Coordinates of C-alpha atoms and ligand atoms in Angstrom, one line a residue:
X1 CA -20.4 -63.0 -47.8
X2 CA -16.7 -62.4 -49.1
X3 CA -15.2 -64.8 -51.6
X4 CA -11.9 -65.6 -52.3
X5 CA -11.0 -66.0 -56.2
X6 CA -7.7 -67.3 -56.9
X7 CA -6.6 -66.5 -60.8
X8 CA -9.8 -63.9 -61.0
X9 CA -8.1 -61.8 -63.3
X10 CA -8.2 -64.3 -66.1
X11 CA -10.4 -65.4 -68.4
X12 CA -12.7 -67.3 -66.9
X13 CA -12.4 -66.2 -63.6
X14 CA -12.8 -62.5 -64.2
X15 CA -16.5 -63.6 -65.4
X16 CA -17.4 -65.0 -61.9
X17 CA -15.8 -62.3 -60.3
X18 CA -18.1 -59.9 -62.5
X19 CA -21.3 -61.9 -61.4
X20 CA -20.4 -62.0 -57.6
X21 CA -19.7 -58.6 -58.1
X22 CA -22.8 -57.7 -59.9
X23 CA -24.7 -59.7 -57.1
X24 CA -23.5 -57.2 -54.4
X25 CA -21.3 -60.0 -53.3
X26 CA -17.8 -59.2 -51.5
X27 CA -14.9 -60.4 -53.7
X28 CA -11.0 -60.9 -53.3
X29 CA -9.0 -61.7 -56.3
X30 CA -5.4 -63.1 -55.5
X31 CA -3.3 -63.6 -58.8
X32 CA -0.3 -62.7 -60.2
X33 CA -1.1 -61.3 -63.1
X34 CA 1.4 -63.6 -65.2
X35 CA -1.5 -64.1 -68.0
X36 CA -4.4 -62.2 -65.6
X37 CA -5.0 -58.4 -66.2
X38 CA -5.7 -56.0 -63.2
X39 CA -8.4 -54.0 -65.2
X40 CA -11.0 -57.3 -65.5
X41 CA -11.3 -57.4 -61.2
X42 CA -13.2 -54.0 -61.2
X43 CA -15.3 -54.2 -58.0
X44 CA -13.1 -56.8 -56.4
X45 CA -9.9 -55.7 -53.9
X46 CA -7.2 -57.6 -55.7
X47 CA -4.2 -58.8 -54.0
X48 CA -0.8 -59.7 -55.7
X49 CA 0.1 -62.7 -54.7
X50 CA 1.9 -65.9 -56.4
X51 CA 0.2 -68.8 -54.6
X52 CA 2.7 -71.6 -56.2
X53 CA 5.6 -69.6 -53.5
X54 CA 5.9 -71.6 -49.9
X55 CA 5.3 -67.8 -48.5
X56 CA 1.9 -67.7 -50.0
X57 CA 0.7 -69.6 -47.5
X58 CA 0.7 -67.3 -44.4
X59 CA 0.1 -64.9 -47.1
X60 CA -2.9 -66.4 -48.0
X61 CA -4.4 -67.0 -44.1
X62 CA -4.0 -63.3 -43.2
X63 CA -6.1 -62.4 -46.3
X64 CA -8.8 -64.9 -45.7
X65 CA -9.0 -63.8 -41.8
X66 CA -8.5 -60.3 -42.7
X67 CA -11.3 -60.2 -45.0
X68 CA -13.6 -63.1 -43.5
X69 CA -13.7 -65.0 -46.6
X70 CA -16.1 -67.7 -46.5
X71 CA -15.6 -69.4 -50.0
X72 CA -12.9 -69.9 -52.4
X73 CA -12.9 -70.3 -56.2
X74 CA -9.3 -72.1 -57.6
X75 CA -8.6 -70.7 -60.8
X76 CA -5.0 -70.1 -61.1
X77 CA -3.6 -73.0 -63.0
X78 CA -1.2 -73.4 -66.2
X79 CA -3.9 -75.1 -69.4
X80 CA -2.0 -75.5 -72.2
X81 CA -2.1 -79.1 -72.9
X82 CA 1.3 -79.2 -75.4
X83 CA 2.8 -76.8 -73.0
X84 CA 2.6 -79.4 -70.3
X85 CA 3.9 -82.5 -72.1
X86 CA 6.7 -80.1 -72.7
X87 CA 6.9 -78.9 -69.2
X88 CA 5.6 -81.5 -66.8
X89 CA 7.9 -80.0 -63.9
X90 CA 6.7 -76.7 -64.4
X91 CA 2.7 -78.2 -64.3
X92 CA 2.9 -80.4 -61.4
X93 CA 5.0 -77.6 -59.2
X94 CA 2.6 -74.5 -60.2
X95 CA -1.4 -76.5 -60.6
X96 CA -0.9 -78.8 -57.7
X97 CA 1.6 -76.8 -55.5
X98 CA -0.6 -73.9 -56.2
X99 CA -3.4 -75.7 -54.7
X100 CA -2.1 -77.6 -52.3
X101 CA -0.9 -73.9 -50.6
X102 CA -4.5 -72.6 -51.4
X103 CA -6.0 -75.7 -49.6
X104 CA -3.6 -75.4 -46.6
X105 CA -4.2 -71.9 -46.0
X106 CA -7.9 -72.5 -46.0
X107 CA -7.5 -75.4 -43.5
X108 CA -5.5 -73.2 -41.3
X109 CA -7.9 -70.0 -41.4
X110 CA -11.2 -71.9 -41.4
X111 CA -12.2 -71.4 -44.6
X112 CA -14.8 -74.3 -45.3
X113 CA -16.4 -74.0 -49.2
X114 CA -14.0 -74.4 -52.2
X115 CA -14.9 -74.6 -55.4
X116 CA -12.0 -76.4 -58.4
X117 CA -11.5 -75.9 -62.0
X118 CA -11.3 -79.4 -63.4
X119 CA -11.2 -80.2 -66.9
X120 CA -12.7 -82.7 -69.2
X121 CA -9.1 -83.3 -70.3
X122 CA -9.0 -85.9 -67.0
X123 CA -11.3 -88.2 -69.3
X124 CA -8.3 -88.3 -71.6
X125 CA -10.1 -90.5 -74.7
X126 CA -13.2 -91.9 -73.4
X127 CA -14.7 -93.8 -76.1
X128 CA -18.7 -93.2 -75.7
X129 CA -21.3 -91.2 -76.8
X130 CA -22.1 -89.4 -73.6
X131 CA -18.8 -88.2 -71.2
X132 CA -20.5 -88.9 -67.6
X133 CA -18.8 -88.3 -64.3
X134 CA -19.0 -91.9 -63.2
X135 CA -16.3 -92.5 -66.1
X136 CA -12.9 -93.6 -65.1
X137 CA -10.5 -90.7 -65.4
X138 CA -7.7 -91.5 -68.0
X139 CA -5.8 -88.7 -68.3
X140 CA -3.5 -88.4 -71.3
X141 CA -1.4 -85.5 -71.1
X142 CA 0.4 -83.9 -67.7
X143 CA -2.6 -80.7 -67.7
X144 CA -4.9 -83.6 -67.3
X145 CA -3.2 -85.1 -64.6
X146 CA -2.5 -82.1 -62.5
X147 CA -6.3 -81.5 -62.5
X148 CA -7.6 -85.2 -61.5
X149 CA -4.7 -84.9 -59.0
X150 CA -6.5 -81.9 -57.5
X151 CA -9.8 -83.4 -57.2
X152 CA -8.0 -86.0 -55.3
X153 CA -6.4 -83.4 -53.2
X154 CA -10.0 -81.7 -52.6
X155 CA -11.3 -84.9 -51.4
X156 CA -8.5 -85.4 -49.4
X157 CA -8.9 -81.9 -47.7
X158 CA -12.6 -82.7 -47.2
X159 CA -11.7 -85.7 -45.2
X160 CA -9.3 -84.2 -43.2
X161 CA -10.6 -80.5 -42.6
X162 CA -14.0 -79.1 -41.6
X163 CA -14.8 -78.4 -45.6
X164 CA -16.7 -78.9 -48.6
X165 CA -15.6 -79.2 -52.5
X166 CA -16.9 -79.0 -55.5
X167 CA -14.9 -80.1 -58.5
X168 CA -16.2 -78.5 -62.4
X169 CA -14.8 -80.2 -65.2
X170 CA -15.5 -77.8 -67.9
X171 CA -15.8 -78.9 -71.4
X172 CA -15.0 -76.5 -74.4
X173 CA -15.2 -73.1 -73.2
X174 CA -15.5 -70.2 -75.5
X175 CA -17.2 -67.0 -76.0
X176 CA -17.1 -64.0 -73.9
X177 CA -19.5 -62.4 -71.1
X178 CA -18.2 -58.6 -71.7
X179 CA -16.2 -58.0 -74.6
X180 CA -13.5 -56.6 -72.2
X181 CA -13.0 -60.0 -70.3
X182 CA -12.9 -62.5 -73.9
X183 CA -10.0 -64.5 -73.8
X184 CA -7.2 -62.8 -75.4
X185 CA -5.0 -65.8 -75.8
X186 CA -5.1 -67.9 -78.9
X187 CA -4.6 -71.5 -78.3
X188 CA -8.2 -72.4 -78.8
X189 CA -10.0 -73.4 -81.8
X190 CA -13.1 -70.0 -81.6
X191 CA -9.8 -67.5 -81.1
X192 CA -7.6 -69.6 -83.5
X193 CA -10.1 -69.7 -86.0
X194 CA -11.3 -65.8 -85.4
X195 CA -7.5 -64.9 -85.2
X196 CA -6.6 -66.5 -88.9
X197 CA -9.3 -64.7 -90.3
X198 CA -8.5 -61.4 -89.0
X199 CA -5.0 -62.0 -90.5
X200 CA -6.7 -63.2 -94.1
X201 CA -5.7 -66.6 -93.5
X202 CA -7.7 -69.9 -94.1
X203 CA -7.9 -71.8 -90.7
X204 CA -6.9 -74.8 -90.3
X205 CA -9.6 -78.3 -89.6
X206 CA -7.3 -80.8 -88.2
X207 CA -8.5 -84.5 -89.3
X208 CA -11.7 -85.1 -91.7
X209 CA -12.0 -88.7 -91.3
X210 CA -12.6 -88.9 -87.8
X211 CA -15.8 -91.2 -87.3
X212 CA -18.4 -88.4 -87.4
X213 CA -21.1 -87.2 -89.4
X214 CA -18.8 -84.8 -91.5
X215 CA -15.6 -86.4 -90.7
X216 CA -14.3 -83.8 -88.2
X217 CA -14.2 -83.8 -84.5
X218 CA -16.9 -82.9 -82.3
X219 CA -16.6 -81.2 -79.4
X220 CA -18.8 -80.1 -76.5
X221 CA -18.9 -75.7 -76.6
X222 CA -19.9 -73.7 -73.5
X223 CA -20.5 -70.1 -73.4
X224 CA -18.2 -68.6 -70.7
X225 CA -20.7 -66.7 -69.0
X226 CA -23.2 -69.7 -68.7
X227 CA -19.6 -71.7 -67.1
X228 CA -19.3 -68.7 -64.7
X229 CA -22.6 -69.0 -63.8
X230 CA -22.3 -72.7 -62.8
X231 CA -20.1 -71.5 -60.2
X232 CA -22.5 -69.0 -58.9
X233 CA -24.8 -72.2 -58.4
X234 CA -22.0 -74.4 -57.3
X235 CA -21.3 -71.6 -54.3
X236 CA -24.8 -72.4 -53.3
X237 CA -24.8 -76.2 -53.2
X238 CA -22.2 -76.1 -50.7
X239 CA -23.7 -73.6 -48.8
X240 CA -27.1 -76.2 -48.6
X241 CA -27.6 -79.2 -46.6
X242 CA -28.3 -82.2 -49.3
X243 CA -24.8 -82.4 -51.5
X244 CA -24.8 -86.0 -53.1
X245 CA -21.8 -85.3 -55.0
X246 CA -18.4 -83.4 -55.1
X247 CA -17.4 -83.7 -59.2
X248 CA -19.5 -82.1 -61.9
X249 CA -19.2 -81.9 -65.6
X250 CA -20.0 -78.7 -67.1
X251 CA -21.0 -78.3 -70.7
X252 CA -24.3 -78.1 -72.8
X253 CA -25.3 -81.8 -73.7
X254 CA -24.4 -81.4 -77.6
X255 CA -21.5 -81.3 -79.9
X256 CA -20.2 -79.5 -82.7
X257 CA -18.0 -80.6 -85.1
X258 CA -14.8 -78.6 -86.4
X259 CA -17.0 -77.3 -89.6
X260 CA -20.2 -76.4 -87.6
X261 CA -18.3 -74.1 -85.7
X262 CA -16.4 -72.6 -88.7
X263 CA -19.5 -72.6 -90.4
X264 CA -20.7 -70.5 -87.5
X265 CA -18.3 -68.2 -87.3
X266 CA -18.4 -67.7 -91.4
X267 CA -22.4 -66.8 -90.4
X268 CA -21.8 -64.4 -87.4
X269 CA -19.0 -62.7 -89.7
X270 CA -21.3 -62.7 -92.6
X271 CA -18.4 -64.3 -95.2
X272 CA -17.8 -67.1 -96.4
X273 CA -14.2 -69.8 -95.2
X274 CA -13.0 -71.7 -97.4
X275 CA -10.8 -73.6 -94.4
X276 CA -7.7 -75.8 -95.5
X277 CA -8.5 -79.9 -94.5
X278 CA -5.1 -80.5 -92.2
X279 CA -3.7 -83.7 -90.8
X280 CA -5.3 -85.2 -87.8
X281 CA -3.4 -83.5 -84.5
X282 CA -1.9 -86.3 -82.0
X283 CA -4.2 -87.0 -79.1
X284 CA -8.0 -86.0 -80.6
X285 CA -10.9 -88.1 -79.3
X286 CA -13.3 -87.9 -82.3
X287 CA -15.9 -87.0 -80.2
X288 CA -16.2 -85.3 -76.2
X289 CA -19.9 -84.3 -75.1
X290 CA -21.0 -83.9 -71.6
X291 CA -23.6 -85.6 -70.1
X292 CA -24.9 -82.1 -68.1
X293 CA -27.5 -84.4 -65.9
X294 CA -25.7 -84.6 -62.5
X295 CA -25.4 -80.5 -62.3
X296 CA -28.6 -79.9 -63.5
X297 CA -30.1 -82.5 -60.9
X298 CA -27.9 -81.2 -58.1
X299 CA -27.7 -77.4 -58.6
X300 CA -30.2 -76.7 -61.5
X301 CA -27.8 -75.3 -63.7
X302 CA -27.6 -75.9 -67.5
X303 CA -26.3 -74.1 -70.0
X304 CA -28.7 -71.4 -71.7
X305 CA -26.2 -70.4 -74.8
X306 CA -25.7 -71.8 -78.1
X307 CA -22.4 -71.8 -80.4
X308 CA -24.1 -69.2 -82.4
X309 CA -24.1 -67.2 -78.9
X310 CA -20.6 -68.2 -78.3
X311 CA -19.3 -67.1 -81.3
X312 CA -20.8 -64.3 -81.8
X313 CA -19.9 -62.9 -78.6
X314 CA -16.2 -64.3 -79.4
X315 CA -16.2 -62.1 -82.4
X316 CA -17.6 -58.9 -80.9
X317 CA -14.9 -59.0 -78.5
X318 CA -12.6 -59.2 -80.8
X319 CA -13.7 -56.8 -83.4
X320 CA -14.1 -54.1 -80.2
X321 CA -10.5 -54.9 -78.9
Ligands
WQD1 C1 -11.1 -78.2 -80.5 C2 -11.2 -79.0 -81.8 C3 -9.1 -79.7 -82.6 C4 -7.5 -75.8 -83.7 C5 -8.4 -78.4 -75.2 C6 -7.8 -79.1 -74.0 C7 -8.9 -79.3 -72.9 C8 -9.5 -78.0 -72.6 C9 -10.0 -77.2 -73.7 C10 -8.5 -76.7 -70.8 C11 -10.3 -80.2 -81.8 C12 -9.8 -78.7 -83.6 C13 -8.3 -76.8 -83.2 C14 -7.3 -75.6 -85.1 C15 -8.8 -77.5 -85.5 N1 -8.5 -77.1 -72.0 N2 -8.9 -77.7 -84.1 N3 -8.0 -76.5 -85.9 O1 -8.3 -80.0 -77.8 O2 -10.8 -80.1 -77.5 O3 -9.5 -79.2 -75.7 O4 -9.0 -77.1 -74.7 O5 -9.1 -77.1 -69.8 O6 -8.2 -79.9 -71.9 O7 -7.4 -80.4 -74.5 O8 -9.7 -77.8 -77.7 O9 -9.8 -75.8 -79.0 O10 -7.7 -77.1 -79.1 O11 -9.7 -78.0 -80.2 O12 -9.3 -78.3 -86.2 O13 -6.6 -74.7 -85.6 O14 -10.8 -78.1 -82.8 O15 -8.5 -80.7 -83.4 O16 -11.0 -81.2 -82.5 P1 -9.6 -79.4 -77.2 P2 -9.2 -77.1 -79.0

């Protein structure tokens, strides 16, 4: 079985490539390496390719027909959710132009299982305890759009084509499988937080009286390797017969605030943080927790690491880099 992983030299994607790979399963990586590094697809035969380009699409159909690809895994996708408000154009042409030419190509080659990064960002600020799939989408911010716009695209494709999607709307991903595949980019709160401390300043806790328990925001944390692992399972449901649905959260059913996850960190690290109480940051829900129950119904995934796990591992990395 050969799978296709576009954006597998990334972060997240590099640890389902490392699975697959680990699982004796064939694996082509297509990226760019814009923010993907060549060393993290050991294993896999990595082509160069920039999928957003109008030429990556016959590109794309040789590869899968070359190599028989039978799956495909659509990673490669800007995330930076400031970046896009500041960049709509740029989000719109390169997250769904890039998968609109990934989808076409599979059409055209035959290629019938594909499997999406979504985002819990296409809730935008659902106000309720639990986040569950059958939630409207509201997305807030361009990133969020681009992604509901692709699960739209996915069902579309379905409809049309001989194929089968599964959409993965991860929550708050952190932590790192290996230590050579962590996320080396700092634009979440783990990195940001591990990244202040390893230049001896106080991170920042933006907004302490959000309606919470301590007054912070609470988010819903899930250890990379347990999110590449959902796609392991997710490659399997579409291989079976019974598949009652095509969108799936992914995160562990609980939340930690700001300061539990500091406070985690300060435990792993052994020191104490003293962090400095910021202003609120535009566009926080107080609270985002995945209702896991649909994935765990469908595929029998759940998640089987903690934050301590996550940022722990998170730190390792970094202290080995
Ligand atoms: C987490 C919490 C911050 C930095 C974003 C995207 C989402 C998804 C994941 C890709 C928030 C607080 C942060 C800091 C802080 N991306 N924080 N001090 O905003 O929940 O989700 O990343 O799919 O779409 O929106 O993640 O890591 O930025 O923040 O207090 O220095 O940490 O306010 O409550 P977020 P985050």
């Amino acid at each position: 079985m050969t799978t296709l992983v576009i954006g597998g030299a990334g972060y997240i994607g590099s640890h389902v490539v490392r699975l697959l790979v680990e699982q004796g399963e064939k694996v082509v990586v297509i990226d760019h390496l814009a923010t993907g590094y060549r060393e993290r697809t050991a294993g896999a035969e990595l082509v160069e390719l920039d999928v957003t380009t109008a030429e990556a699409v016959p590109a794309l159909v040789r590869v899968i027909r070359e190599t028989g690809a039978e799956a495909m895994i659509h990673f490669a996708a800007h995330k930076q959710v400031g970046e896009s408000v500041a960049k709509p154009e740029m989000y719109w042409h390169d997250n769904v132009g890039g998968l609109a030419n990934a989808l076409s190509a599979c059409a055209q080659a035959g290629l019938r299982d594909v499997v999406f990064s979504s985002s819990a960002a296409v809730y935008g600020m659902p106000d309720v305890d639990l986040v569950t799939e059958d939630l409207t989408p509201q997305p807030i911010n361009p990133y969020g759009a681009t992604k509901y716009v692709g699960e739209w695209m996915l069902a579309d494709a379905e409809r049309a084509h001989d194929m089968r999607t599964v959409a993965l709307r991860y929550f708050n991903v952190a932590g790192a499988g290996w230590p050579e595949l962590a996320d080396t980019q700092v634009m979440n709160l783990v990195p940001i937080v591990l990244d202040a401390l390893d230049r001896g300043h106080a991170p920042t806790v933006f907004g302490t009286d959000y309606d919470t328990p301590d007054g912070t925001c609470i988010r819903d944390y899930v250890h990379v390797l347990d999110l590449a692992d959902a796609h392991i399972a997710a490659l399997t449901y579409l291989r079976g017969e019974d598949r009652p649905h095509r969108v799936f959260n992914v995160g562990t059913g609980t939340g930690s605030s700001v300061l539990e996850v500091i406070e985690a960190i300060a435990r792993v690290k052994g020191i104490e943080i003293t962090p400095t109480l910021g202003e609120r940051r535009p566009g926080d829900p107080a609270r985002l927790i995945c209702s896991a129950d649909r994935i765990r119904e469908a595929m029998g995934w759940s998640a089987t690491h903690g934050l301590e796990d996550i940022v722990r591992s998170a730190a390792e990395a970094r202290a080995d880099a």
